Coordinates of C-alpha atoms in Angstrom, one line a residue:
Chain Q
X175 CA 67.3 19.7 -44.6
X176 CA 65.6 16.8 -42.9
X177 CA 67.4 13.7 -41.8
X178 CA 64.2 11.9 -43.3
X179 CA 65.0 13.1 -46.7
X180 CA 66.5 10.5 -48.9
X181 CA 66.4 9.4 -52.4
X182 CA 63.6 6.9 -52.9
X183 CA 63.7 3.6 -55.0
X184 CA 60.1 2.6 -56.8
X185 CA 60.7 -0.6 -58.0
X186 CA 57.8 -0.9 -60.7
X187 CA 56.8 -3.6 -62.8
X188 CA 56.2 -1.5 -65.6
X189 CA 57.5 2.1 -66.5
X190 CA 55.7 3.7 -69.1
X191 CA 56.4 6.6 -71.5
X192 CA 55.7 8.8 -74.3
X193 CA 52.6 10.0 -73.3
X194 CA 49.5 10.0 -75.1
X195 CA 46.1 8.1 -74.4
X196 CA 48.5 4.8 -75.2
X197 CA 49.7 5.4 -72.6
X198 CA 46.9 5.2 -69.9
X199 CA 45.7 2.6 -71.9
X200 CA 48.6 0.2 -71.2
X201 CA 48.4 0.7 -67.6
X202 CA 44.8 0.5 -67.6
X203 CA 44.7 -3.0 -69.3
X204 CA 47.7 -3.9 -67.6
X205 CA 45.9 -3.3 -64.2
X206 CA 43.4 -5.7 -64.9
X207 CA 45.6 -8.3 -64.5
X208 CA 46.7 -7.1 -61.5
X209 CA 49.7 -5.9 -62.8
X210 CA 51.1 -2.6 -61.5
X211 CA 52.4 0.4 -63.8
X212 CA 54.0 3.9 -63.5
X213 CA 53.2 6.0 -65.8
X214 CA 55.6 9.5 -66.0
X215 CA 55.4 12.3 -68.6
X216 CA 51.6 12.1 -69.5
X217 CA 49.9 15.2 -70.7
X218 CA 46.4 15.7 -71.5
X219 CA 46.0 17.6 -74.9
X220 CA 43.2 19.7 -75.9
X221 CA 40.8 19.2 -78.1
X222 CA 37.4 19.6 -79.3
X223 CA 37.9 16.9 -82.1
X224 CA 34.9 14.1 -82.3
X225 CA 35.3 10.4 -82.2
X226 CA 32.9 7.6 -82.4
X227 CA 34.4 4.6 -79.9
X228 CA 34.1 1.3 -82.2
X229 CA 32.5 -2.0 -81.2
X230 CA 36.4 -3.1 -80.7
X231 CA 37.7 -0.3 -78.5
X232 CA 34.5 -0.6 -76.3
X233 CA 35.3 -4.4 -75.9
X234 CA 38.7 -3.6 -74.9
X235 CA 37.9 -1.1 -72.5
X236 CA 34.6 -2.1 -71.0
X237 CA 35.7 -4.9 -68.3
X238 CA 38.0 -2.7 -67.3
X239 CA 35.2 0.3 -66.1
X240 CA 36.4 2.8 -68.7
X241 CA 32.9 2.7 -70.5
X242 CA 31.0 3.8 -67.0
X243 CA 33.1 6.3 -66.1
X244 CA 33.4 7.7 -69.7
X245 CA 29.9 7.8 -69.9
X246 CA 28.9 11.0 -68.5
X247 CA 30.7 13.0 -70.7
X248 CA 30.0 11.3 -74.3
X249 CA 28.1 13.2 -76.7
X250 CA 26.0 10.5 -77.6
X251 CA 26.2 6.7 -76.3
X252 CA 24.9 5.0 -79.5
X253 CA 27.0 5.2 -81.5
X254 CA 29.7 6.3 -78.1
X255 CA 30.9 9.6 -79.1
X256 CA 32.9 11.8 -77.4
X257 CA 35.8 14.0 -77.6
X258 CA 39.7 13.1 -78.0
X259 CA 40.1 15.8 -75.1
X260 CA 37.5 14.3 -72.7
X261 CA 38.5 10.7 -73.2
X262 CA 41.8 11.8 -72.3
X263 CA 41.3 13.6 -69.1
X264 CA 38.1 10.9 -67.8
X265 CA 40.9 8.1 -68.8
X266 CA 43.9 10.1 -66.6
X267 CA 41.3 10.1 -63.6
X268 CA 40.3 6.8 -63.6
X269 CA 44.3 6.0 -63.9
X270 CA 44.8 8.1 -60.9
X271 CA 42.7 6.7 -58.8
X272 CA 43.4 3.3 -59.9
X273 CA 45.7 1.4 -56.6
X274 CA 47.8 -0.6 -59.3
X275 CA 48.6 2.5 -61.6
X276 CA 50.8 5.7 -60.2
X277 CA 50.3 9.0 -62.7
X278 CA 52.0 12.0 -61.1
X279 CA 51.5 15.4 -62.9
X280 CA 54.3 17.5 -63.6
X281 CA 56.9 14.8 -63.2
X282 CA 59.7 14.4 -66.4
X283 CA 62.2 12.0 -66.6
X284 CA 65.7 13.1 -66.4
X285 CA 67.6 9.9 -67.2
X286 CA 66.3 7.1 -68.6
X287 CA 68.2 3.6 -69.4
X288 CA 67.0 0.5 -70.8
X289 CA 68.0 -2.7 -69.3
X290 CA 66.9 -5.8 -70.8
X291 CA 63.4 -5.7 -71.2
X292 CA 62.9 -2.9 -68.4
X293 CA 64.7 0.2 -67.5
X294 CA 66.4 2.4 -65.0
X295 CA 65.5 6.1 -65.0
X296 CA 65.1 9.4 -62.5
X297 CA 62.0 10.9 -62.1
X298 CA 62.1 14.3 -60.6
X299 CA 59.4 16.9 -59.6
X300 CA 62.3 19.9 -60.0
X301 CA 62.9 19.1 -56.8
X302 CA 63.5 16.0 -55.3
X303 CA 64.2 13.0 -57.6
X304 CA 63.6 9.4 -57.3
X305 CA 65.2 6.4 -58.8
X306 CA 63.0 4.2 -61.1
X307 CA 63.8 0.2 -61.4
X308 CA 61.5 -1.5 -64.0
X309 CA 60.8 -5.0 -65.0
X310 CA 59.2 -3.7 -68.2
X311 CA 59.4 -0.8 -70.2
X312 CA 56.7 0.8 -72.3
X313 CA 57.4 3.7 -74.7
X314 CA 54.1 5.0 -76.3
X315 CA 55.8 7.9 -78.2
X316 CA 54.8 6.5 -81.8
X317 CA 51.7 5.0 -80.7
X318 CA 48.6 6.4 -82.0
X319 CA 46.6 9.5 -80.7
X320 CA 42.7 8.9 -81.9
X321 CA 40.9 7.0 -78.8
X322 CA 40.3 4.0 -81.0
X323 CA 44.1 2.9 -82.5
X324 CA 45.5 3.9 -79.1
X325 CA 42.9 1.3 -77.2
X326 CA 43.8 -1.2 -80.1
X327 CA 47.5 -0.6 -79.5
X328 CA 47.8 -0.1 -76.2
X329 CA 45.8 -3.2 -75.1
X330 CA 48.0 -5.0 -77.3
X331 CA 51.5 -4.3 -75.8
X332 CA 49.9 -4.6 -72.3
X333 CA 48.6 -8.1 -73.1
X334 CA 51.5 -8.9 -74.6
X335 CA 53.5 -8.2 -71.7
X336 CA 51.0 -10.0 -69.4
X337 CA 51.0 -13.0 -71.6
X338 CA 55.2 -13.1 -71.5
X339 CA 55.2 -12.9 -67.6
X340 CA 52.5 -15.7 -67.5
X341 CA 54.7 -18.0 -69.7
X342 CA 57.6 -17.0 -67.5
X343 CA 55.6 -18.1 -64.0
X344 CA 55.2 -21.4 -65.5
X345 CA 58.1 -22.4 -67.0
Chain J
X13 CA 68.4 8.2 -40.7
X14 CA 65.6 5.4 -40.4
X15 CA 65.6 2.6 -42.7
X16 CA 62.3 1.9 -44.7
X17 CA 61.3 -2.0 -44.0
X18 CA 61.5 -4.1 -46.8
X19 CA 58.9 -5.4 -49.2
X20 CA 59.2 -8.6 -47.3
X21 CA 59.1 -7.3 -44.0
X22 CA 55.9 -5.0 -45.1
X23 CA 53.9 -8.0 -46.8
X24 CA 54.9 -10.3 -43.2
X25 CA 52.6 -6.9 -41.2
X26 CA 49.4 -8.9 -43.5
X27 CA 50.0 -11.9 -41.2
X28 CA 52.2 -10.4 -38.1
X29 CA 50.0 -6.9 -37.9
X30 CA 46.5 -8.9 -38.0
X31 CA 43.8 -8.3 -35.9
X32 CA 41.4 -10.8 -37.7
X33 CA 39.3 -12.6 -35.0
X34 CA 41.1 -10.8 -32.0
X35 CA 37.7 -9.4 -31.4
X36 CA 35.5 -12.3 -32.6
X37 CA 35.3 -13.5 -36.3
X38 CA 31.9 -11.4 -36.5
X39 CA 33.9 -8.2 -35.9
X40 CA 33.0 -5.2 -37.7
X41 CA 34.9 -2.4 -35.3
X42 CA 37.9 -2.9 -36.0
X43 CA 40.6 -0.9 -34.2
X44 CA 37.5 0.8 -33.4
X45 CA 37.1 -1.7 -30.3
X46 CA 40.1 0.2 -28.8
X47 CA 37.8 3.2 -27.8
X48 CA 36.6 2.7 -24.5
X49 CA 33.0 3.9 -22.7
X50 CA 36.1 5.3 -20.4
X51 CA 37.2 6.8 -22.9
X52 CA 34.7 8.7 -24.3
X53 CA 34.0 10.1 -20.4
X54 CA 37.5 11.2 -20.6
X55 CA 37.8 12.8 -23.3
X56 CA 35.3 15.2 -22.1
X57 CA 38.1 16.7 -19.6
X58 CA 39.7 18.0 -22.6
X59 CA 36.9 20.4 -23.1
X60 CA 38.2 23.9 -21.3
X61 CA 38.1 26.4 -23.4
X62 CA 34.5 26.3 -25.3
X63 CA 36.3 25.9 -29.0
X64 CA 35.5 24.0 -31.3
X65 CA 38.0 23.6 -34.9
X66 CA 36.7 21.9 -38.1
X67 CA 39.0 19.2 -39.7
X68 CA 37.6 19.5 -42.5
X69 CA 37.9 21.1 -46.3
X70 CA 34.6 22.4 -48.2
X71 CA 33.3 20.3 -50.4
X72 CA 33.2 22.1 -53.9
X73 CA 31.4 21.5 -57.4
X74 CA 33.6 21.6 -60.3
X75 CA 36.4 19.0 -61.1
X76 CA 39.0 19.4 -58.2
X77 CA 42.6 18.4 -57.6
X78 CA 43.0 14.8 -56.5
X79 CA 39.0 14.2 -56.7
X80 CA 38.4 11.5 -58.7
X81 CA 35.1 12.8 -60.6
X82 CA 33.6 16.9 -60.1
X83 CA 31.4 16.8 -57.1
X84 CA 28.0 17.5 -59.0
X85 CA 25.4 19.7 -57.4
X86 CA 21.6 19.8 -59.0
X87 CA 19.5 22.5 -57.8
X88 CA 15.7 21.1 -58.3
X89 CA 14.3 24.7 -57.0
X90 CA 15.5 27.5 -56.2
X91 CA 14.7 31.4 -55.3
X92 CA 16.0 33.1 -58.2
X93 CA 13.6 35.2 -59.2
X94 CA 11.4 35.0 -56.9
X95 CA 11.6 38.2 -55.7
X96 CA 10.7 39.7 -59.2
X97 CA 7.5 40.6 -60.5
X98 CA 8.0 38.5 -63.5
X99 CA 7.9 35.0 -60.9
X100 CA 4.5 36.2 -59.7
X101 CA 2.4 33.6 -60.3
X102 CA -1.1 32.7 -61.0
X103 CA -2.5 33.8 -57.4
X104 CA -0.1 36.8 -57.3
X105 CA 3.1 37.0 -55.4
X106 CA 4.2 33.7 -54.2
X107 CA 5.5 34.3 -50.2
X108 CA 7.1 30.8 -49.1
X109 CA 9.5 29.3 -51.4
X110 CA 12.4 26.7 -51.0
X111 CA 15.4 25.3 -52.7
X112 CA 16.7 21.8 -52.6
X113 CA 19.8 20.2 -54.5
X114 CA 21.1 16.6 -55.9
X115 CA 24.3 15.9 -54.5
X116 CA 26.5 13.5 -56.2
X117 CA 30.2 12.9 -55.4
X118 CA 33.4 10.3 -55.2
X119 CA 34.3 11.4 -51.6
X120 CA 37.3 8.9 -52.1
X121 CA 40.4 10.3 -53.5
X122 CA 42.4 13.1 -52.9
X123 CA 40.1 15.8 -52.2
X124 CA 37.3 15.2 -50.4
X125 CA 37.9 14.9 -46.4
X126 CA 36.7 11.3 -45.9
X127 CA 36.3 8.3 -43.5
X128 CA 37.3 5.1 -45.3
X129 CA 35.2 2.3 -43.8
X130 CA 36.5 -1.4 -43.9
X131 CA 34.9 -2.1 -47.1
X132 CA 37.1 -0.2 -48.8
X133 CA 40.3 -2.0 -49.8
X134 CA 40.8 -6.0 -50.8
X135 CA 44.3 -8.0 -50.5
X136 CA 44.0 -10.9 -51.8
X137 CA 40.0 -11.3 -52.1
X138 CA 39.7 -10.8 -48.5
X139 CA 38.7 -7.4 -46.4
X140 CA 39.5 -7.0 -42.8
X141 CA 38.3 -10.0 -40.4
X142 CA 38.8 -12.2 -43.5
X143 CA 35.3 -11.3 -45.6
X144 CA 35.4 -12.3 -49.5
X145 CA 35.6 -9.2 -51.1
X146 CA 32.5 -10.2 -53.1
X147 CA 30.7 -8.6 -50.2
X148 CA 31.1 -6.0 -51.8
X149 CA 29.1 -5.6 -55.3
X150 CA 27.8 -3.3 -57.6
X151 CA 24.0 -3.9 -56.9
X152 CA 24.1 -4.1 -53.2
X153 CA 27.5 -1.9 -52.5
X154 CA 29.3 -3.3 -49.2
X155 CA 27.1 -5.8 -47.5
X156 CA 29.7 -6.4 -45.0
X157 CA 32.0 -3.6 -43.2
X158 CA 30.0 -0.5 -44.7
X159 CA 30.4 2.5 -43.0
X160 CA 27.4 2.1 -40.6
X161 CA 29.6 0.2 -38.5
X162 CA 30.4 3.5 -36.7
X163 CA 27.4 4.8 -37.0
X164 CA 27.3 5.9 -33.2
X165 CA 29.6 8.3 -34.0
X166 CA 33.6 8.6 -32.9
X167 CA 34.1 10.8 -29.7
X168 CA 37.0 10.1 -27.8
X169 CA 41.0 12.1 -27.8
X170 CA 42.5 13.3 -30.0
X171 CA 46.1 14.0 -30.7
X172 CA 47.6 15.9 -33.2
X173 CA 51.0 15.4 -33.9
X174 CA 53.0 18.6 -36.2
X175 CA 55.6 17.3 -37.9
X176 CA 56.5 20.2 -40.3
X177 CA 56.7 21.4 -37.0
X178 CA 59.1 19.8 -35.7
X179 CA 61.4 20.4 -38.6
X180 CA 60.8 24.2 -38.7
X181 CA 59.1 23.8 -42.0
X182 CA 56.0 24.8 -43.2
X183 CA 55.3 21.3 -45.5
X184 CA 57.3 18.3 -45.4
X185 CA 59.2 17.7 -48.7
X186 CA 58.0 14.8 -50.5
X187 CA 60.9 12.9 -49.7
X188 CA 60.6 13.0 -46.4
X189 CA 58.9 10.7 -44.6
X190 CA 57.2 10.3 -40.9
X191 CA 58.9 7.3 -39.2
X192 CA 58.4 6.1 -35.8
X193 CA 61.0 7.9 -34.6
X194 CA 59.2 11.1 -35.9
X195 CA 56.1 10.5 -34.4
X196 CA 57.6 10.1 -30.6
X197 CA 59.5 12.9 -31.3
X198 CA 56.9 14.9 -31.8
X199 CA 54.9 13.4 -28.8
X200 CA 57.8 14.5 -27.0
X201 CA 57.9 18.1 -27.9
X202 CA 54.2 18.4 -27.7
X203 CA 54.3 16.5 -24.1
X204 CA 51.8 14.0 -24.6
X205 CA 51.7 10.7 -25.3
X206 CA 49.2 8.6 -27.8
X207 CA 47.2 5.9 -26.0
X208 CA 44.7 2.9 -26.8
X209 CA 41.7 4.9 -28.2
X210 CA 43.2 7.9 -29.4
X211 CA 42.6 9.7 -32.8
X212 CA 45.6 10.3 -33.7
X213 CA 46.2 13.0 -36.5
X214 CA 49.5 13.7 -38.7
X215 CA 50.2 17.1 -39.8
X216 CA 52.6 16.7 -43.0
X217 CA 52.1 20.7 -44.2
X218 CA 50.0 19.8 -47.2
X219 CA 46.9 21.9 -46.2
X220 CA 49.5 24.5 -45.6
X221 CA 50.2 24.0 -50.0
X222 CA 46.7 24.0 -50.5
X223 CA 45.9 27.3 -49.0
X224 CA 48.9 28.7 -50.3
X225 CA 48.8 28.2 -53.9
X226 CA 45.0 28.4 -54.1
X227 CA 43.6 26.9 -57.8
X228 CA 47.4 26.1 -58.9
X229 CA 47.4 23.7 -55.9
X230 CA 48.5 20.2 -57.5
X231 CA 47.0 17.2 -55.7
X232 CA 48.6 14.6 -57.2
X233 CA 52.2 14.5 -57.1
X234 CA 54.2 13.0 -55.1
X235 CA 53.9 13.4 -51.2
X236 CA 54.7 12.9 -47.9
X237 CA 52.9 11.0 -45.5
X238 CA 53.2 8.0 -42.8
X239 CA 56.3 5.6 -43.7
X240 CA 55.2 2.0 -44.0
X241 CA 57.8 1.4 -40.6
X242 CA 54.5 3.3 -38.7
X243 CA 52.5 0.1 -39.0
X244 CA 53.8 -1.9 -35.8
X245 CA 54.1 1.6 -34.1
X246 CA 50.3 2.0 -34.8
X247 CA 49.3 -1.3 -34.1
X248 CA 51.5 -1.5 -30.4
X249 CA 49.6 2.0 -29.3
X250 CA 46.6 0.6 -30.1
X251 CA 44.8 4.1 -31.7
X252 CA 41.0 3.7 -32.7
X253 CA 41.8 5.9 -36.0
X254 CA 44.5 7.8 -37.9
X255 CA 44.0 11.0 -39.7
X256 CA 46.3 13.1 -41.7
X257 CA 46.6 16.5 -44.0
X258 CA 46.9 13.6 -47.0
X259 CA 46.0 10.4 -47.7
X260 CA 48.0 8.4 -44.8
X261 CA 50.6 6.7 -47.2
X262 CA 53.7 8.6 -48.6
X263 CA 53.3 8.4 -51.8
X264 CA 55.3 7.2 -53.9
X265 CA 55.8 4.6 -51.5
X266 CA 58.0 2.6 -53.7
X267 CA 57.2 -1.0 -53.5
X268 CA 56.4 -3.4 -56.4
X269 CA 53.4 -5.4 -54.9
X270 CA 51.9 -2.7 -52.5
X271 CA 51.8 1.0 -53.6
X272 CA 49.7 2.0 -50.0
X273 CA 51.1 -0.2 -46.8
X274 CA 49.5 2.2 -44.7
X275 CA 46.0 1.5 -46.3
X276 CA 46.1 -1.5 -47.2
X277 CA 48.0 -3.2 -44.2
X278 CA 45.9 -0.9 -42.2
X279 CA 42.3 -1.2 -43.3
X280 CA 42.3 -5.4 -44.2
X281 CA 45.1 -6.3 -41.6
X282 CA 44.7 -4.2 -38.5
X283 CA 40.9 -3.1 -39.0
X284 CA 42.4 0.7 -39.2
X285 CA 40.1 3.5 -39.8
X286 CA 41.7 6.1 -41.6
X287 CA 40.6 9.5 -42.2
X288 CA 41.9 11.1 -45.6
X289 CA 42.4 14.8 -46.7
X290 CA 42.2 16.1 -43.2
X291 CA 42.4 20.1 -42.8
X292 CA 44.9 20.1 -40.0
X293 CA 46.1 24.3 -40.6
X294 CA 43.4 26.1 -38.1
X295 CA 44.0 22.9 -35.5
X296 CA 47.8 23.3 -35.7
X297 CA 47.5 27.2 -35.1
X298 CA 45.2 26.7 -32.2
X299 CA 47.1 24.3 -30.8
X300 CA 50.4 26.3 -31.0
X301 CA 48.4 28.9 -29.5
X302 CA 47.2 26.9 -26.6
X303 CA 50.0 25.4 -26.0
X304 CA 48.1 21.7 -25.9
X305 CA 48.6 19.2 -28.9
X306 CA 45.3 17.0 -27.4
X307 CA 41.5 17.6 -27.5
X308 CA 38.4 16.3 -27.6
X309 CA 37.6 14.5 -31.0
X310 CA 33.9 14.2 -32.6
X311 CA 32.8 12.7 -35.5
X312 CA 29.7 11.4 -37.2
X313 CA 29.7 9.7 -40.2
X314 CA 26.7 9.9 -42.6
X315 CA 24.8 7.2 -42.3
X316 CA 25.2 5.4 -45.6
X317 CA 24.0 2.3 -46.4
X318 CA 26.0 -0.7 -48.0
X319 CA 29.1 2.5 -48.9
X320 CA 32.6 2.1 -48.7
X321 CA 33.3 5.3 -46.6
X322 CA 31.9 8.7 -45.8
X323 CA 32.3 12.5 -46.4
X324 CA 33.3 13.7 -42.8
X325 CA 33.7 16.9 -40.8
X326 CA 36.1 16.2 -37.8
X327 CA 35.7 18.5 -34.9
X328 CA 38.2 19.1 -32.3
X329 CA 37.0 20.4 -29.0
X330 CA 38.9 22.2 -26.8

């Protein structure tokens, strides 16, 4: 074993779990406020399932680039339709490759412990774990699935999280 | 076993680690100033064997492992068919014939073997040499620090250094990280030492994972990579580039304000040019079977206008 290997602290503003496109939603929004997220335990699901994006989700998600990079692989763009399974995975991408957002696949949680508003936890790969330290905890579990609620709902908490840290800077 | 510098210490390297206006405030090089006409004429002495090793990974259609979109190919013409009677056409058998393709691709990410030029990464509105990020838009792309900076090309010595290597692995464990320490280690089994100038590449195993478990391969997890402690290190030997079988930064890196030190400390601080996704497998073998851990390096970025970065194919010449 190497003298290198050690167990690694990521001290994250915001932790996020539960899954779903909630999920990647929160950290999304969150992101474009500069505020950084990991996100453990996502899986995309398949689906062949249709939606039509409303006028509100595409508000939500456009000044964030999710519209562009979605785009490609709508159905249609007027109205925006496209599937549950595809807005999924195009979301997850533009997560991964997002600086402020960290999305590992096949990553679980083995411990997880709220504390105050945030959370410790241990993420592990099966292999070699690492110890979590958030300021803010996210759990999407009951959030909802279909593209549009889960933009809603998502942006929501993540606003709401960026508003509370805004109030707390200026008190 | 090393310490990891603090957040603190890390987010001092932005100020401490800076090269803005050591090589005028019109800079565009970079570390890239460190590589010398002398050099390049040195470098040539490396040549003695006649053999050249790609750096490089194919670049494939189809949604990849850590790429961020599929690489999309568009053949406009083709020859299928063409050597059927049905393609005859109006004047009988056609006998010339051609094919030509769209190419479209995110070369950043975790696929693609790539140069990231200096318009790639922002702290605090600012890219390297202090230029508002707003250089940077989505009609014009980078108007400032686009890749055609180095479009002369990069030929000058390079230096691999095998760290799986030296821990009689075949890939570093995610956890463990290349420190300092690692890295003149390494110079020190190898017997060489990394000067002003140098490409320096980093062998971490991951091509080594890549081969081996073929379409299962998982790009992005956690990895191995340069410790954030390498930035002074970097910055004292004064290398032109830095390359590595992944993207440069251990990932997670685990702080709370900057996710990649290594990029981001490197690329807006220092003026680093960093080479991502490297295929280092067929370069450590030949070195191993050389015996000689330093070469000739070539490289020529495509010359894009106004883009962030470009595909590359490194060569090492031996």
């Amino acid at each position: 074993m190497s003298e290198n290997k050690a167990l690694v602290t990521i001290d994250t503003p915001l932790l996020i779990v539960g899954g779903g496109p909630a999920a990647l939603i929160v950290g999304t929004v969150a992101s474009g406020y500069s505020l950084s997220s990991l996100i453990v335990g996502h899986e995309s699901k398949d689906s062949d399932e249709m939606f039509g994006l409303d006028d509100k989700a595409i508000a939500l998600l456009k000044p964030h680039g999710v519209i562009n990079v979605l785009r490609p692989y709508a159905e249609s763009y007027e109205p925006f339709v496209i599937t549950a399974s595809l807005f999924e995975k195009v979301l997850k991408h533009h997560c991964v490759v997002n600086m402020n957002i960290t999305l590992y696949d096949g990553m679980e949680l083995l411990d997880l412990s709220p504390d105050g508003d945030g959370a410790k936890a241990i993420m592990s790969d099966g292999e070699t774990q690492w110890l979590i330290q958030a300021d803010h905890l996210v759990d999407t579990t009951n959030l909802a699935t279909d593209p549009n609620a889960a933009t809603r709902e998502g942006a929501a908490i993540a606003e709401a999280i960026v508003a509370e840290k805004i109030a707390a800077k200026s008190a | 076993m090393p310490t990891p510098p603090s957040e603190e210490v890390v987010l001092s390297w932005f100020d401490e680690l800076s090269n803005w206006g050591r090589w005028g405030d019109d800079d565009r090089l970079g570390t890239m100033n460190h590589l010398t006409a002398a050099k390049k004429i040195s470098s040539a002495k490396l040549i003695q064997e006649g053999l050249s090793v790609s750096c490089s990974w194919d670049i494939r259609t189809g949604l990849q492992p850590g790429a961020t979109v599929e690489s999309q190919r568009y053949m406009l013409s083709t020859g299928l068919g063409l050597d059927s009677e049905g393609r005859k056409g109006l004047f009988g058998a056609g006998r010339a014939g051609a094919a030509q393709e769209y190419i479209g691709m995110v070369f950043h990410g975790l696929d693609v073997t790539h140069l990231d030029s200096l318009a790639h990464l922002f702290w605090d509105g600012k890219m390297y040499n202090g230029v508002s990020s707003s250089q940077v838009s989505d009609r014009q792309g980078a108007l400032v620090h686009d890749v055609l900076a180095v479009q002369e090309g990069v030929t000058t010595r390079g230096v691999l250094l095998d760290i799986p290597r030296l821990r009689g692995v075949n890939v570093l464990d995610a956890a463990d990280h290349v420190y300092p320490e690692d890295l003149e280690a390494a110079e020190k089994a190898a017997g060489i030492t990394v000067e002003p100038g140098d490409v320096l590449l980093v062998r971490t195993g991951e091509g080594w994972s890549r081969l081996a478990e073929k379409k299962s391969y998982n790009a992005n997890k956690p990895r191995s990579g340069y410790q954030a402690a390498c930035l002074p290190w970097l910055q004292e030997r004064g290398v032109a580039m830095i390359g590595s079988d992944v993207a440069q930064d251990v990932t997670p890196a685990g702080y709370k304000t900057v996710s990649m030190p290594i990029h981001m400390v490197g690329i807006v601080a220092m003026g680093l040019w960093l080479i991502d996704n490297c295929n280092l497998e067929e370069l450590a073998t030949t070195c191993e079977r050389l015996g000689r851990w330093e070469f000739q390096f070539s490289m020529a970025p495509i010359r894009f206008q106004g883009v962030t970065g470009s595909p590359v194919n490194p060569i090492a010449v031996f």
